Amino acid sequence: MIKEAVLHMPLSQYAYATSENAITIRLRTAKDDVTYVGTFYGDRVAYEEPIPVTEVSMEKCATDDLFDYYEANINTDLTRVCYYFKIFDGKDIYFYYSRGFTDNMTAHRTEYFQYPFIRREEVVNIPEWAYESVMYHIFPDSFANGNRTIDIKEKTSIETPDGISINRLGGTLRGIIENLDYIKGLGANLIYLNPIFAANSYHKYDTIDYFKIDPCFGTDDDFKELVCKVHENGMHIILDGVFNHCGPDFFAFKDVLKNGEDSKYCHWFYNLKFPIEYKDPPNYECFAYVKEMPKLNTSDPEVRDYICKVGRYWIEEFGIDGWRLDVANEVDHDTWRAFRKAVLSAKSDAFLIAEIWEDADVWLKGDQFHSAMNYTFTYLCRDFFAGNKISAAEFDQQMQKALIRYPRPVSNAQMNFLDSHDVPRFLSLCEGNRKKLSLAIFYLMMAPGIPSVFYGDECFIEGVTESKYRSPMAWDKSDNDFSNDISKWSSVRKRCDALKLGDYKGLYVDESGLYIFKRSYDGKNAYVVINNSDSQIDIKLYDICHLKGDFTNMITGEKIEGILTLEAYSGGVFE
């Protein structure tokens, strides 16, 4: 056995509580290196010595290019648990404790791994409605200003006492209201809006006033109506919160520009050098050196209180269901902890998503965010579906590696997406191949995590540069077979617990691009078959996966007898 590959970390994604009476334990080994892994657990404060222990066999839950991962779900009345591992490599038995390996069972509990106490606040606690969600992501300026239309006029500039707001294409909140039936028809039940607060630019990431709707988009009454109608339709809505930085007309920064070192808001910002020079390059900290976006000092108590006040306000006054938080990895951790408490005190099942482009583990410990934007998912889908840069085997390995980064309930709540307001359109990366886009969105609906469709994906919008991937909604192409397919896939996902909550296991891959995986939950399975090739395939599930019994196409309801046929760049899901 390769001992150097064995890994367990207490109180991490390798040991986490799913309730006050249940913990999940994981262990990593080298790939194909062992034949059995078990865990022994007991009461870490038991009176007996040695303490009584129970052995639980661990199942292989994931495999990547280098490692296998084993998992056991322990349901127990114990609140304080200690545990160790038994590993068999086909020849020798090893016992793995907190201080290393031995070939003899160790009696003393102090050498075991420890789960000191299953604290209520450490239990993975994600709003149940989040798992039921299919997201539709809207860039408000680009979407609509009427029923199935975005009537593009000349750029609007609106001057208010606080500053000047502009738009580019003319999308409004009223336009979203008038198209809620369209969004719902796609199967979406969660709307994510890019920033809608008063701001200078068309994208609204340079906030003027966090307590006002941008006049280019509409009024407070428009937004109240939107939220009300979203909820009437059984849907949820979350907003984009931009608290890492503000705009140049934000009241505190205007005061700093006016009064310099005498401003009472100097401590609200980072690394100010006086006199402030509002020019390129700026002599104050900004978002990505953009002078129009001065960076807020989010560790300052006054700034923290202000951000928390904003977080509560839009829930208490308008009833929103959560937040997507911009540039979350540059904001003070204690501020996010305070923000979470403030928001959940206003709505206990509010949902918080972080914009983090890398591994988000440190933000997903249960004290800051429920979820993060899953850029790893995006990159892997680009490489497999759009670029054919990796094989089905590599895709499976890397996807499983990504899933094992977090506790399963957290992985199943990640925001998965192919497109957003910040990245080139997936169809452009597919060089216009609509079948590739269709297959990627099919996979999006079948994979662990919350699927997010960016407005216009269903209408085949393309674009590599910012102005292009934020193009106006292609309403003239909105009534198409692809939209109907997305609706069907969304429906299958929402009624199948295995797809929403289940684990993920690769069953078969080959060099042609055939990929079969299984989603499992509570004894029920969904089998997903992907044909990522330019040729039709005919397969027998029994022959390649040793799956017995009759199968039903979960999309069409048809029974599968004998041979399954899949067209080029297509997929199917079966039970």
PDB file of N, CA and C in Angstrom, residues 252 254-268:
ATOM      1  N   ALA A 252     -19.990  57.920   0.268  1.00  0.00           N
ATOM      2  CA  ALA A 252     -18.782  57.952   1.087  1.00  0.00           C
ATOM      3  C   ALA A 252     -17.555  58.317   0.255  1.00  0.00           C
ATOM      4  N   LYS A 254     -17.595  60.039  -2.586  1.00  0.00           N
ATOM      5  CA  LYS A 254     -17.742  61.445  -2.985  1.00  0.00           C
ATOM      6  C   LYS A 254     -17.251  62.365  -1.873  1.00  0.00           C
ATOM      7  N   ASP A 255     -17.534  61.982  -0.638  1.00  0.00           N
ATOM      8  CA  ASP A 255     -17.085  62.787   0.494  1.00  0.00           C
ATOM      9  C   ASP A 255     -15.559  62.782   0.597  1.00  0.00           C
ATOM     10  N   VAL A 256     -14.952  61.623   0.326  1.00  0.00           N
ATOM     11  CA  VAL A 256     -13.491  61.534   0.346  1.00  0.00           C
ATOM     12  C   VAL A 256     -12.885  62.392  -0.765  1.00  0.00           C
ATOM     13  N   LEU A 257     -13.488  62.349  -1.955  1.00  0.00           N
ATOM     14  CA  LEU A 257     -12.990  63.176  -3.057  1.00  0.00           C
ATOM     15  C   LEU A 257     -13.098  64.661  -2.725  1.00  0.00           C
ATOM     16  N   LYS A 258     -14.162  65.020  -2.027  1.00  0.00           N
ATOM     17  CA  LYS A 258     -14.406  66.429  -1.714  1.00  0.00           C
ATOM     18  C   LYS A 258     -13.542  66.918  -0.558  1.00  0.00           C
ATOM     19  N   ASN A 259     -13.442  66.124   0.500  1.00  0.00           N
ATOM     20  CA  ASN A 259     -12.825  66.599   1.738  1.00  0.00           C
ATOM     21  C   ASN A 259     -11.445  66.015   2.016  1.00  0.00           C
ATOM     22  N   GLY A 260     -11.013  65.084   1.193  1.00  0.00           N
ATOM     23  CA  GLY A 260      -9.675  64.534   1.361  1.00  0.00           C
ATOM     24  C   GLY A 260      -9.466  63.907   2.723  1.00  0.00           C
ATOM     25  N   GLU A 261      -8.318  64.213   3.335  1.00  0.00           N
ATOM     26  CA  GLU A 261      -7.976  63.612   4.629  1.00  0.00           C
ATOM     27  C   GLU A 261      -8.942  64.009   5.732  1.00  0.00           C
ATOM     28  N   ASP A 262      -9.725  65.064   5.531  1.00  0.00           N
ATOM     29  CA  ASP A 262     -10.684  65.491   6.554  1.00  0.00           C
ATOM     30  C   ASP A 262     -12.011  64.737   6.457  1.00  0.00           C
ATOM     31  N   SER A 263     -12.160  63.907   5.447  1.00  0.00           N
ATOM     32  CA  SER A 263     -13.409  63.157   5.295  1.00  0.00           C
ATOM     33  C   SER A 263     -13.569  62.151   6.432  1.00  0.00           C
ATOM     34  N   LYS A 264     -14.785  62.048   6.939  1.00  0.00           N
ATOM     35  CA  LYS A 264     -15.054  61.071   7.997  1.00  0.00           C
ATOM     36  C   LYS A 264     -15.211  59.661   7.441  1.00  0.00           C
ATOM     37  N   TYR A 265     -15.061  59.522   6.115  1.00  0.00           N
ATOM     38  CA  TYR A 265     -15.207  58.201   5.493  1.00  0.00           C
ATOM     39  C   TYR A 265     -13.887  57.657   4.948  1.00  0.00           C
ATOM     40  N   CYS A 266     -12.783  58.282   5.298  1.00  0.00           N
ATOM     41  CA  CYS A 266     -11.494  57.788   4.799  1.00  0.00           C
ATOM     42  C   CYS A 266     -11.276  56.320   5.163  1.00  0.00           C
ATOM     43  N   HIS A 267     -11.709  55.945   6.367  1.00  0.00           N
ATOM     44  CA  HIS A 267     -11.472  54.569   6.821  1.00  0.00           C
ATOM     45  C   HIS A 267     -12.385  53.562   6.123  1.00  0.00           C
ATOM     46  N   TRP A 268     -13.295  54.021   5.283  1.00  0.00           N
ATOM     47  CA  TRP A 268     -14.174  53.119   4.524  1.00  0.00           C
ATOM     48  C   TRP A 268     -13.456  52.531   3.310  1.00  0.00           C
TER      49      TRP A 268
END
